């Protein structure tokens, strides 16, 4: 099955009891047993362990990421937390130096406190990355493209190193989506999503996902999820599944509009830097071209020539078609100030060190008419 068919049919079947074409929202916490320990349907006894609407979503997730098992969580961070729970004090984790602020906060303020050691490194320096590996290293965690600086990590090259050292390799595929990038095919062990974003696609649900190829790893992660409980409810599972059915159409338009906006900003006299992996001037454009098939997504980040925070704030107060809000990946365009909003949990010195400056603005370019979006940017930049 090709991807555009998978988003609609992958892992799906009509509801066995009614023939319903769309999976019903099985809004139930529990399932009848005919005798103690004998559920009527052996697959379902309690919705924390499994629920048919969530199973429909999890099967779709496995299908579109070319995995064998998908797991749906109550948020993206709950999915990340499920992976991190496997490690103990003394273990070491190497992570990309640019990450969503909430992921960085979890790593440095929750798991570092329980004795796990984190190293943050730009994974484009493969030699430096490999030099950090020792016998305690258990996990490598990357976002690519990264949030918000749109850095690219070469998944296939990193996977060669993690395989050599027998370390788990997880990729947060939120920005790229499986339409553009398939980390499991490139050698990663775990794909993570904030399904709140492009998978859901309509800014109406908070959800997360993990997908793996290895069945044993899938069972371990399911055990963690079941034992700790951050599962996705049936209604939210339905919404994400419905979103996935148009993922291919939406992401195509996100890519077209993202490219137009990036080019517009690149030529604007008030703009200093534009971070978009589709631009030939992007430092990792060639890697992005190799591993992102069919486009570069809808996320565009930029800074002002003046370098002034006030210019970024004034721009964000003036946008009208773009909405000033956290999050990304919905059909509507959003604008965000990482330093004051999504990445405020990263200490100021660390933000400055990696390039999240006070004049940095991040756009989630939606699927509206590109001309209206450009007109909006023009008036907001006056
Ligand atoms: O918000 P939640 O569904 O828990 O997902 C966390 C998360 C994980 N990974 C990436 C790359 C993300 O962008 C996010 C959430 N990000 C935002 C809310 C934001 O505006 O960047």
mmCIF file of C-alpha atoms and ligand atoms in Angstrom:
data_model
loop_
_atom_site.group_PDB
_atom_site.id
_atom_site.type_symbol
_atom_site.label_atom_id
_atom_site.label_comp_id
_atom_site.label_asym_id
_atom_site.label_seq_id
_atom_site.Cartn_x
_atom_site.Cartn_y
_atom_site.Cartn_z
ATOM 1 C CA UNK A 1 0.000 0.000 0.000
ATOM 2 C CA UNK A 2 1.293 3.484 -0.866
ATOM 3 C CA UNK A 3 1.375 6.232 1.785
ATOM 4 C CA UNK A 4 -1.643 8.163 0.449
ATOM 5 C CA UNK A 5 -3.741 4.993 0.728
ATOM 6 C CA UNK A 6 -2.261 4.067 4.106
ATOM 7 C CA UNK A 7 -3.380 7.314 5.753
ATOM 8 C CA UNK A 8 -6.958 6.334 4.921
ATOM 9 C CA UNK A 9 -6.942 2.533 5.139
ATOM 10 C CA UNK A 10 -3.692 1.479 6.866
ATOM 11 C CA UNK A 11 -4.392 -0.884 9.769
ATOM 12 C CA UNK A 12 -8.123 -0.076 9.530
ATOM 13 C CA UNK A 13 -11.175 -2.333 9.246
ATOM 14 C CA UNK A 14 -14.892 -1.698 9.366
ATOM 15 C CA UNK A 15 -16.417 -2.049 12.824
ATOM 16 C CA UNK A 16 -17.022 -5.793 13.209
ATOM 17 C CA UNK A 17 -20.210 -5.515 15.266
ATOM 18 C CA UNK A 18 -22.108 -2.906 13.204
ATOM 19 C CA UNK A 19 -20.278 -2.511 9.890
ATOM 20 C CA UNK A 20 -19.722 1.205 10.685
ATOM 21 C CA UNK A 21 -17.267 2.560 8.121
ATOM 22 C CA UNK A 22 -15.670 4.998 10.565
ATOM 23 C CA UNK A 23 -14.425 3.521 13.848
ATOM 24 C CA UNK A 24 -17.036 4.308 16.513
ATOM 25 C CA UNK A 25 -16.010 6.287 19.587
ATOM 26 C CA UNK A 26 -16.055 3.469 22.127
ATOM 27 C CA UNK A 27 -16.701 5.751 25.079
ATOM 28 C CA UNK A 28 -16.401 3.015 27.688
ATOM 29 C CA UNK A 29 -13.961 2.425 30.506
ATOM 30 C CA UNK A 30 -14.560 -1.295 30.825
ATOM 31 C CA UNK A 31 -15.703 -4.423 28.950
ATOM 32 C CA UNK A 32 -17.907 -7.319 30.045
ATOM 33 C CA UNK A 33 -16.430 -10.634 31.214
ATOM 34 C CA UNK A 34 -18.380 -13.901 30.942
ATOM 35 C CA UNK A 35 -16.471 -15.484 33.834
ATOM 36 C CA UNK A 36 -13.740 -13.921 36.063
ATOM 37 C CA UNK A 37 -10.696 -13.292 33.869
ATOM 38 C CA UNK A 38 -12.650 -14.212 30.694
ATOM 39 C CA UNK A 39 -13.471 -11.016 28.735
ATOM 40 C CA UNK A 40 -16.163 -11.462 26.079
ATOM 41 C CA UNK A 41 -13.617 -10.172 23.552
ATOM 42 C CA UNK A 42 -10.113 -11.282 24.625
ATOM 43 C CA UNK A 43 -8.567 -8.042 23.277
ATOM 44 C CA UNK A 44 -10.536 -5.738 25.601
ATOM 45 C CA UNK A 45 -11.039 -5.737 29.352
ATOM 46 C CA UNK A 46 -10.242 -2.206 30.576
ATOM 47 C CA UNK A 47 -9.650 0.916 28.464
ATOM 48 C CA UNK A 48 -6.301 1.840 30.089
ATOM 49 C CA UNK A 49 -4.924 -1.399 28.626
ATOM 50 C CA UNK A 50 -6.736 -1.178 25.284
ATOM 51 C CA UNK A 51 -9.785 0.514 23.767
ATOM 52 C CA UNK A 52 -11.065 -0.206 20.229
ATOM 53 C CA UNK A 53 -11.032 3.454 19.084
ATOM 54 C CA UNK A 54 -7.494 3.873 20.414
ATOM 55 C CA UNK A 55 -6.497 0.566 18.789
ATOM 56 C CA UNK A 56 -7.790 1.856 15.427
ATOM 57 C CA UNK A 57 -5.572 4.955 15.824
ATOM 58 C CA UNK A 58 -2.576 2.914 17.035
ATOM 59 C CA UNK A 59 -2.839 0.589 14.033
ATOM 60 C CA UNK A 60 -2.996 3.589 11.710
ATOM 61 C CA UNK A 61 0.080 5.102 13.407
ATOM 62 C CA UNK A 62 2.043 1.866 12.966
ATOM 63 C CA UNK A 63 1.016 1.717 9.319
ATOM 64 C CA UNK A 64 1.955 5.284 8.322
ATOM 65 C CA UNK A 65 5.353 5.159 10.098
ATOM 66 C CA UNK A 66 6.181 1.681 8.728
ATOM 67 C CA UNK A 67 6.310 0.217 12.241
ATOM 68 C CA UNK A 68 4.764 -2.853 13.799
ATOM 69 C CA UNK A 69 3.267 -1.145 16.843
ATOM 70 C CA UNK A 70 1.809 2.266 17.615
ATOM 71 C CA UNK A 71 0.891 3.611 21.049
ATOM 72 C CA UNK A 72 -1.321 6.657 21.619
ATOM 73 C CA UNK A 73 -0.775 8.902 24.653
ATOM 74 C CA UNK A 74 -2.580 11.760 26.365
ATOM 75 C CA UNK A 75 0.094 14.213 25.130
ATOM 76 C CA UNK A 76 3.372 14.335 23.253
ATOM 77 C CA UNK A 77 5.209 14.785 26.540
ATOM 78 C CA UNK A 78 3.455 11.700 27.976
ATOM 79 C CA UNK A 79 4.845 9.724 25.011
ATOM 80 C CA UNK A 80 8.368 11.048 25.673
ATOM 81 C CA UNK A 81 7.968 10.317 29.384
ATOM 82 C CA UNK A 82 7.065 6.702 28.574
ATOM 83 C CA UNK A 83 10.410 6.237 26.788
ATOM 84 C CA UNK A 84 12.407 7.963 29.533
ATOM 85 C CA UNK A 85 10.888 5.802 32.291
ATOM 86 C CA UNK A 86 12.905 2.822 31.063
ATOM 87 C CA UNK A 87 16.157 4.340 32.376
ATOM 88 C CA UNK A 88 17.697 4.549 35.827
ATOM 89 C CA UNK A 89 20.189 6.604 37.819
ATOM 90 C CA UNK A 90 23.661 6.392 36.267
ATOM 91 C CA UNK A 91 22.337 5.974 32.718
ATOM 92 C CA UNK A 92 23.313 8.610 30.154
ATOM 93 C CA UNK A 93 21.250 10.121 27.343
ATOM 94 C CA UNK A 94 22.581 12.161 24.446
ATOM 95 C CA UNK A 95 20.126 14.659 22.978
ATOM 96 C CA UNK A 96 20.153 17.181 20.154
ATOM 97 C CA UNK A 97 21.007 20.636 21.511
ATOM 98 C CA UNK A 98 17.834 22.214 20.079
ATOM 99 C CA UNK A 99 14.594 20.703 21.452
ATOM 100 C CA UNK A 100 11.038 21.741 22.231
ATOM 101 C CA UNK A 101 11.212 23.632 25.561
ATOM 102 C CA UNK A 102 8.933 21.148 27.321
ATOM 103 C CA UNK A 103 11.139 18.210 26.320
ATOM 104 C CA UNK A 104 14.217 20.058 27.594
ATOM 105 C CA UNK A 105 12.352 20.843 30.826
ATOM 106 C CA UNK A 106 11.426 17.174 31.349
ATOM 107 C CA UNK A 107 14.998 16.031 30.700
ATOM 108 C CA UNK A 108 16.721 18.623 32.893
ATOM 109 C CA UNK A 109 14.188 19.131 35.697
ATOM 110 C CA UNK A 110 12.587 15.705 36.096
ATOM 111 C CA UNK A 111 14.919 12.959 34.842
ATOM 112 C CA UNK A 112 18.243 14.704 35.601
ATOM 113 C CA UNK A 113 17.008 14.932 39.229
ATOM 114 C CA UNK A 114 16.599 11.182 39.346
ATOM 115 C CA UNK A 115 20.253 10.681 38.435
ATOM 116 C CA UNK A 116 20.149 10.322 34.649
ATOM 117 C CA UNK A 117 22.929 12.293 32.969
ATOM 118 C CA UNK A 118 22.107 14.295 29.827
ATOM 119 C CA UNK A 119 24.485 15.553 27.160
ATOM 120 C CA UNK A 120 23.169 18.137 24.683
ATOM 121 C CA UNK A 121 25.084 18.284 21.421
ATOM 122 C CA UNK A 122 24.629 19.395 17.833
ATOM 123 C CA UNK A 123 24.296 15.995 16.154
ATOM 124 C CA UNK A 124 25.712 17.413 12.941
ATOM 125 C CA UNK A 125 29.108 17.062 14.589
ATOM 126 C CA UNK A 126 29.050 13.263 14.400
ATOM 127 C CA UNK A 127 32.592 12.899 15.788
ATOM 128 C CA UNK A 128 31.749 14.975 18.863
ATOM 129 C CA UNK A 129 28.506 13.052 19.296
ATOM 130 C CA UNK A 130 30.289 9.687 19.117
ATOM 131 C CA UNK A 131 32.981 10.855 21.551
ATOM 132 C CA UNK A 132 30.265 11.323 24.219
ATOM 133 C CA UNK A 133 29.223 7.669 24.063
ATOM 134 C CA UNK A 134 30.365 5.419 26.911
ATOM 135 C CA UNK A 135 29.143 2.182 28.503
ATOM 136 C CA UNK A 136 26.397 4.076 30.389
ATOM 137 C CA UNK A 137 24.895 5.627 27.260
ATOM 138 C CA UNK A 138 21.425 4.186 26.736
ATOM 139 C CA UNK A 139 19.492 6.535 24.477
ATOM 140 C CA UNK A 140 19.957 9.119 21.735
ATOM 141 C CA UNK A 141 17.093 11.602 21.306
ATOM 142 C CA UNK A 142 16.741 13.946 18.347
ATOM 143 C CA UNK A 143 14.198 16.215 16.782
ATOM 144 C CA UNK A 144 14.681 16.836 13.065
ATOM 145 C CA UNK A 145 13.851 19.461 11.951
ATOM 146 C CA UNK A 146 14.361 20.906 15.417
ATOM 147 C CA UNK A 147 12.010 23.211 17.272
ATOM 148 C CA UNK A 148 12.503 26.156 16.791
ATOM 149 C CA UNK A 149 15.818 26.501 14.918
ATOM 150 C CA UNK A 150 15.000 24.021 12.132
ATOM 151 C CA UNK A 151 18.339 22.220 12.484
ATOM 152 C CA UNK A 152 18.557 18.914 10.668
ATOM 153 C CA UNK A 153 20.091 15.705 12.042
ATOM 154 C CA UNK A 154 21.181 12.990 9.608
ATOM 155 C CA UNK A 155 19.054 10.078 10.850
ATOM 156 C CA UNK A 156 20.791 7.369 8.785
ATOM 157 C CA UNK A 157 24.285 8.474 9.897
ATOM 158 C CA UNK A 158 23.291 8.679 13.565
ATOM 159 C CA UNK A 159 21.620 5.248 13.321
ATOM 160 C CA UNK A 160 24.889 3.694 12.063
ATOM 161 C CA UNK A 161 26.596 4.922 15.232
ATOM 162 C CA UNK A 162 23.789 3.935 17.640
ATOM 163 C CA UNK A 163 23.609 0.455 16.103
ATOM 164 C CA UNK A 164 27.382 0.022 16.433
ATOM 165 C CA UNK A 165 27.187 0.898 20.142
ATOM 166 C CA UNK A 166 23.822 -0.886 20.741
ATOM 167 C CA UNK A 167 22.067 2.274 21.966
ATOM 168 C CA UNK A 168 18.381 3.055 21.472
ATOM 169 C CA UNK A 169 17.720 5.862 19.010
ATOM 170 C CA UNK A 170 14.495 7.902 19.211
ATOM 171 C CA UNK A 171 13.401 10.556 16.707
ATOM 172 C CA UNK A 172 10.746 13.178 17.452
ATOM 173 C CA UNK A 173 9.132 13.318 13.993
ATOM 174 C CA UNK A 174 6.576 16.000 14.891
ATOM 175 C CA UNK A 175 7.831 18.718 12.511
ATOM 176 C CA UNK A 176 8.469 16.454 9.509
ATOM 177 C CA UNK A 177 5.481 14.058 9.802
ATOM 178 C CA UNK A 178 5.630 10.560 8.266
ATOM 179 C CA UNK A 179 4.469 12.064 4.958
ATOM 180 C CA UNK A 180 7.920 13.628 4.560
ATOM 181 C CA UNK A 181 10.234 11.491 6.710
ATOM 182 C CA UNK A 182 10.248 7.891 7.964
ATOM 183 C CA UNK A 183 12.819 7.568 10.766
ATOM 184 C CA UNK A 184 12.226 3.809 11.307
ATOM 185 C CA UNK A 185 13.163 3.117 7.673
ATOM 186 C CA UNK A 186 16.311 5.218 8.171
ATOM 187 C CA UNK A 187 17.420 3.123 11.168
ATOM 188 C CA UNK A 188 15.813 4.764 14.224
ATOM 189 C CA UNK A 189 14.278 2.481 16.890
ATOM 190 C CA UNK A 190 11.490 4.743 18.154
ATOM 191 C CA UNK A 191 9.451 7.475 16.502
ATOM 192 C CA UNK A 192 7.730 9.962 18.784
ATOM 193 C CA UNK A 193 5.040 12.496 17.830
ATOM 194 C CA UNK A 194 3.234 15.335 19.416
ATOM 195 C CA UNK A 195 0.034 14.224 17.635
ATOM 196 C CA UNK A 196 -1.390 17.542 18.833
ATOM 197 C CA UNK A 197 0.317 18.983 15.757
ATOM 198 C CA UNK A 198 0.228 17.773 12.119
ATOM 199 C CA UNK A 199 -1.244 14.310 12.811
ATOM 200 C CA UNK A 200 -4.327 15.801 14.487
ATOM 201 C CA UNK A 201 -3.983 18.803 12.194
ATOM 202 C CA UNK A 202 -6.843 20.972 13.481
ATOM 203 C CA UNK A 203 -5.614 22.374 16.844
ATOM 204 C CA UNK A 204 -8.456 20.659 18.688
ATOM 205 C CA UNK A 205 -6.719 17.881 20.644
ATOM 206 C CA UNK A 206 -3.639 17.215 22.824
ATOM 207 C CA UNK A 207 -2.156 13.807 21.993
ATOM 208 C CA UNK A 208 1.112 11.909 21.636
ATOM 209 C CA UNK A 209 2.397 8.806 19.904
ATOM 210 C CA UNK A 210 5.223 6.290 19.884
ATOM 211 C CA UNK A 211 5.834 3.913 17.001
ATOM 212 C CA UNK A 212 8.412 1.108 16.818
ATOM 213 C CA UNK A 213 9.418 -1.679 14.454
ATOM 214 C CA UNK A 214 10.735 -4.100 17.068
ATOM 215 C CA UNK A 215 7.852 -6.040 18.619
ATOM 216 C CA UNK A 216 9.662 -6.710 21.906
ATOM 217 C CA UNK A 217 10.371 -2.984 22.345
ATOM 218 C CA UNK A 218 6.703 -2.327 21.494
ATOM 219 C CA UNK A 219 5.584 -4.684 24.268
ATOM 220 C CA UNK A 220 7.958 -3.051 26.788
ATOM 221 C CA UNK A 221 6.658 0.423 25.948
ATOM 222 C CA UNK A 222 3.056 -0.777 26.089
ATOM 223 C CA UNK A 223 3.759 -2.219 29.545
ATOM 224 C CA UNK A 224 5.137 1.150 30.717
ATOM 225 C CA UNK A 225 2.102 2.925 29.272
ATOM 226 C CA UNK A 226 -0.400 0.499 30.781
ATOM 227 C CA UNK A 227 1.361 0.494 34.166
ATOM 228 C CA UNK A 228 1.591 4.301 34.407
ATOM 229 C CA UNK A 229 -1.621 5.233 32.613
ATOM 230 C CA UNK A 230 -1.155 8.227 30.270
ATOM 231 C CA UNK A 231 -3.315 6.780 27.495
ATOM 232 C CA UNK A 232 -5.380 8.728 24.950
ATOM 233 C CA UNK A 233 -9.160 8.790 25.444
ATOM 234 C CA UNK A 234 -11.558 7.414 22.786
ATOM 235 C CA UNK A 235 -12.874 10.779 21.551
ATOM 236 C CA UNK A 236 -9.378 12.223 21.193
ATOM 237 C CA UNK A 237 -8.237 9.013 19.463
ATOM 238 C CA UNK A 238 -11.082 9.465 16.978
ATOM 239 C CA UNK A 239 -10.059 13.084 16.299
ATOM 240 C CA UNK A 240 -6.411 12.196 15.637
ATOM 241 C CA UNK A 241 -7.451 9.296 13.396
ATOM 242 C CA UNK A 242 -9.707 11.609 11.420
ATOM 243 C CA UNK A 243 -6.860 14.108 11.115
ATOM 244 C CA UNK A 244 -4.497 11.442 9.758
ATOM 245 C CA UNK A 245 -6.876 10.740 6.862
ATOM 246 C CA UNK A 246 -6.018 14.127 5.299
ATOM 247 C CA UNK A 247 -2.378 14.312 6.429
ATOM 248 C CA UNK A 248 -0.975 13.889 2.904
ATOM 249 C CA UNK A 249 -3.179 16.659 1.455
ATOM 250 C CA UNK A 250 -2.517 19.078 4.273
ATOM 251 C CA UNK A 251 1.248 18.558 4.418
ATOM 252 C CA UNK A 252 1.575 19.114 0.661
ATOM 253 C CA UNK A 253 -0.038 22.531 1.083
ATOM 254 C CA UNK A 254 1.959 23.278 4.264
ATOM 255 C CA UNK A 255 5.131 22.629 2.235
ATOM 256 C CA UNK A 256 4.045 24.843 -0.690
ATOM 257 C CA UNK A 257 3.041 27.703 1.601
ATOM 258 C CA UNK A 258 6.100 27.209 3.835
ATOM 259 C CA UNK A 259 8.390 27.581 0.815
ATOM 260 C CA UNK A 260 6.604 30.732 -0.392
ATOM 261 C CA UNK A 261 6.744 32.346 3.050
ATOM 262 C CA UNK A 262 10.415 31.440 3.531
ATOM 263 C CA UNK A 263 11.272 32.988 0.140
ATOM 264 C CA UNK A 264 9.247 36.108 0.909
ATOM 265 C CA UNK A 265 11.030 36.582 4.245
ATOM 266 C CA UNK A 266 14.442 35.921 2.711
ATOM 267 C CA UNK A 267 13.954 38.909 0.401
ATOM 268 C CA UNK A 268 12.440 41.244 2.985
ATOM 269 C CA UNK A 269 14.682 44.194 3.950
ATOM 270 C CA UNK A 270 13.848 43.943 7.683
ATOM 271 C CA UNK A 271 14.667 40.234 7.993
ATOM 272 C CA UNK A 272 18.129 38.989 8.940
ATOM 273 C CA UNK A 273 18.025 35.175 8.969
ATOM 274 C CA UNK A 274 15.430 32.709 7.703
ATOM 275 C CA UNK A 275 15.569 29.146 8.997
ATOM 276 C CA UNK A 276 13.812 26.792 6.560
ATOM 277 C CA UNK A 277 15.429 23.507 5.442
ATOM 278 C CA UNK A 278 14.033 23.933 1.917
ATOM 279 C CA UNK A 279 16.209 26.988 1.277
ATOM 280 C CA UNK A 280 19.466 26.156 -0.530
ATOM 281 C CA UNK A 281 21.168 28.548 1.925
ATOM 282 C CA UNK A 282 20.114 26.370 4.895
ATOM 283 C CA UNK A 283 23.333 24.791 6.268
ATOM 284 C CA UNK A 284 21.859 21.271 6.197
ATOM 285 C CA UNK A 285 19.733 21.610 3.054
ATOM 286 C CA UNK A 286 21.472 18.629 1.414
ATOM 287 C CA UNK A 287 20.789 16.328 4.403
ATOM 288 C CA UNK A 288 17.182 17.551 4.514
ATOM 289 C CA UNK A 289 16.820 16.813 0.768
ATOM 290 C CA UNK A 290 18.168 13.304 1.326
ATOM 291 C CA UNK A 291 15.859 12.315 4.192
ATOM 292 C CA UNK A 292 12.743 14.483 3.765
ATOM 293 C CA UNK A 293 10.988 13.184 0.694
ATOM 294 C CA UNK A 294 8.529 15.480 -1.082
ATOM 295 C CA UNK A 295 9.027 18.746 0.790
ATOM 296 C CA UNK A 296 10.342 20.566 3.831
ATOM 297 C CA UNK A 297 7.243 21.237 5.911
ATOM 298 C CA UNK A 298 5.431 24.336 7.091
ATOM 299 C CA UNK A 299 7.626 25.610 9.929
ATOM 300 C CA UNK A 300 9.635 28.786 9.259
ATOM 301 C CA UNK A 301 11.699 30.695 11.818
ATOM 302 C CA UNK A 302 13.317 34.108 11.335
ATOM 303 C CA UNK A 303 15.149 36.984 13.023
ATOM 304 C CA UNK A 304 15.175 40.733 12.483
ATOM 305 C CA UNK A 305 18.054 42.817 11.059
ATOM 306 C CA UNK A 306 17.656 45.171 14.045
ATOM 307 C CA UNK A 307 18.146 42.241 16.441
ATOM 308 C CA UNK A 308 15.503 43.887 18.640
ATOM 309 C CA UNK A 309 12.996 42.001 20.785
ATOM 310 C CA UNK A 310 10.605 44.990 20.380
ATOM 311 C CA UNK A 311 10.470 44.405 16.606
ATOM 312 C CA UNK A 312 9.510 40.765 17.115
ATOM 313 C CA UNK A 313 6.838 41.702 19.650
ATOM 314 C CA UNK A 314 5.414 44.500 17.492
ATOM 315 C CA UNK A 315 5.238 42.086 14.507
ATOM 316 C CA UNK A 316 3.459 39.467 16.636
ATOM 317 C CA UNK A 317 0.962 42.018 17.926
ATOM 318 C CA UNK A 318 0.154 43.162 14.377
ATOM 319 C CA UNK A 319 -0.483 39.844 12.577
ATOM 320 C CA UNK A 320 -4.148 39.279 11.656
ATOM 321 C CA UNK A 321 -4.401 36.108 9.546
ATOM 322 C CA UNK A 322 -1.633 34.468 11.582
ATOM 323 C CA UNK A 323 -2.736 33.927 15.187
ATOM 324 C CA UNK A 324 -0.329 34.605 18.041
ATOM 325 C CA UNK A 325 -0.414 31.321 19.960
ATOM 326 C CA UNK A 326 1.711 28.370 21.062
ATOM 327 C CA UNK A 327 1.549 25.083 19.145
ATOM 328 C CA UNK A 328 1.812 24.349 15.424
ATOM 329 C CA UNK A 329 0.763 21.995 12.667
ATOM 330 C CA UNK A 330 -2.914 22.941 12.431
ATOM 331 C CA UNK A 331 -4.657 24.096 9.258
ATOM 332 C CA UNK A 332 -4.525 27.711 10.528
ATOM 333 C CA UNK A 333 -1.315 29.731 10.567
ATOM 334 C CA UNK A 334 0.172 30.482 13.975
ATOM 335 C CA UNK A 335 2.997 32.765 15.101
ATOM 336 C CA UNK A 336 5.048 32.315 18.251
ATOM 337 C CA UNK A 337 7.866 34.020 20.185
ATOM 338 C CA UNK A 338 9.953 31.039 21.403
ATOM 339 C CA UNK A 339 11.938 32.937 24.060
ATOM 340 C CA UNK A 340 8.777 34.251 25.786
ATOM 341 C CA UNK A 341 6.445 31.371 24.971
ATOM 342 C CA UNK A 342 7.276 27.788 23.923
ATOM 343 C CA UNK A 343 10.939 27.824 24.991
ATOM 344 C CA UNK A 344 10.703 30.055 28.067
ATOM 345 C CA UNK A 345 11.525 27.024 30.233
ATOM 346 C CA UNK A 346 15.068 26.926 28.794
ATOM 347 C CA UNK A 347 17.368 29.183 30.887
ATOM 348 C CA UNK A 348 18.245 32.439 29.110
ATOM 349 C CA UNK A 349 21.977 31.690 28.825
ATOM 350 C CA UNK A 350 21.285 28.299 27.224
ATOM 351 C CA UNK A 351 18.797 29.869 24.811
ATOM 352 C CA UNK A 352 21.340 32.486 23.763
ATOM 353 C CA UNK A 353 24.071 29.839 23.434
ATOM 354 C CA UNK A 354 22.116 27.851 20.854
ATOM 355 C CA UNK A 355 20.567 30.818 19.028
ATOM 356 C CA UNK A 356 17.064 31.258 20.458
ATOM 357 C CA UNK A 357 17.452 35.030 20.556
ATOM 358 C CA UNK A 358 14.829 37.557 21.675
ATOM 359 C CA UNK A 359 14.206 38.683 18.078
ATOM 360 C CA UNK A 360 13.460 35.108 16.914
ATOM 361 C CA UNK A 361 9.943 34.445 15.625
ATOM 362 C CA UNK A 362 8.548 31.023 14.670
ATOM 363 C CA UNK A 363 5.739 30.623 12.148
ATOM 364 C CA UNK A 364 3.583 27.564 11.687
ATOM 365 C CA UNK A 365 2.433 28.194 8.134
ATOM 366 C CA UNK A 366 -1.071 26.862 7.619
ATOM 367 C CA UNK A 367 -3.017 25.863 4.524
ATOM 368 C CA UNK A 368 -4.714 29.210 3.799
ATOM 369 C CA UNK A 369 -4.144 31.080 0.544
ATOM 370 C CA UNK A 370 -0.433 31.976 0.426
ATOM 371 C CA UNK A 371 -1.176 35.469 -0.954
ATOM 372 C CA UNK A 372 -3.272 36.326 2.103
ATOM 373 C CA UNK A 373 -0.521 35.050 4.383
ATOM 374 C CA UNK A 374 2.118 37.133 2.600
ATOM 375 C CA UNK A 375 -0.086 40.255 2.681
ATOM 376 C CA UNK A 376 -0.495 39.703 6.425
ATOM 377 C CA UNK A 377 3.268 39.428 6.945
ATOM 378 C CA UNK A 378 3.853 42.550 4.830
ATOM 379 C CA UNK A 379 1.508 44.682 6.932
ATOM 380 C CA UNK A 380 2.857 43.279 10.200
ATOM 381 C CA UNK A 381 6.437 44.050 9.129
ATOM 382 C CA UNK A 382 5.718 47.699 8.195
HETATM 383 O O1 LIG B 1 2.332 19.507 23.662
HETATM 384 P P1 LIG B 1 2.540 18.031 23.596
HETATM 385 O O2 LIG B 1 1.517 17.320 22.764
HETATM 386 O O3 LIG B 1 2.766 17.403 24.936
HETATM 387 O O4 LIG B 1 3.897 17.779 22.754
HETATM 388 C C1 LIG B 1 5.153 18.193 23.188
HETATM 389 C C2 LIG B 1 6.064 18.426 21.995
HETATM 390 C C3 LIG B 1 6.993 17.469 21.663
HETATM 391 N N1 LIG B 1 7.813 17.606 20.592
HETATM 392 C C4 LIG B 1 7.734 18.694 19.800
HETATM 393 C C5 LIG B 1 8.671 18.816 18.644
HETATM 394 C C6 LIG B 1 6.813 19.708 20.079
HETATM 395 O O5 LIG B 1 6.775 20.765 19.269
HETATM 396 C C7 LIG B 1 5.959 19.576 21.216
HETATM 397 C C8 LIG B 1 4.979 20.641 21.599
HETATM 398 N N2 LIG B 1 5.297 21.898 21.048
HETATM 399 C C9 LIG B 1 4.580 23.053 21.222
HETATM 400 C C10 LIG B 1 3.486 23.159 21.995
HETATM 401 C C11 LIG B 1 5.125 24.227 20.514
HETATM 402 O O6 LIG B 1 4.414 25.227 20.298
HETATM 403 O O7 LIG B 1 6.297 24.158 20.101
#
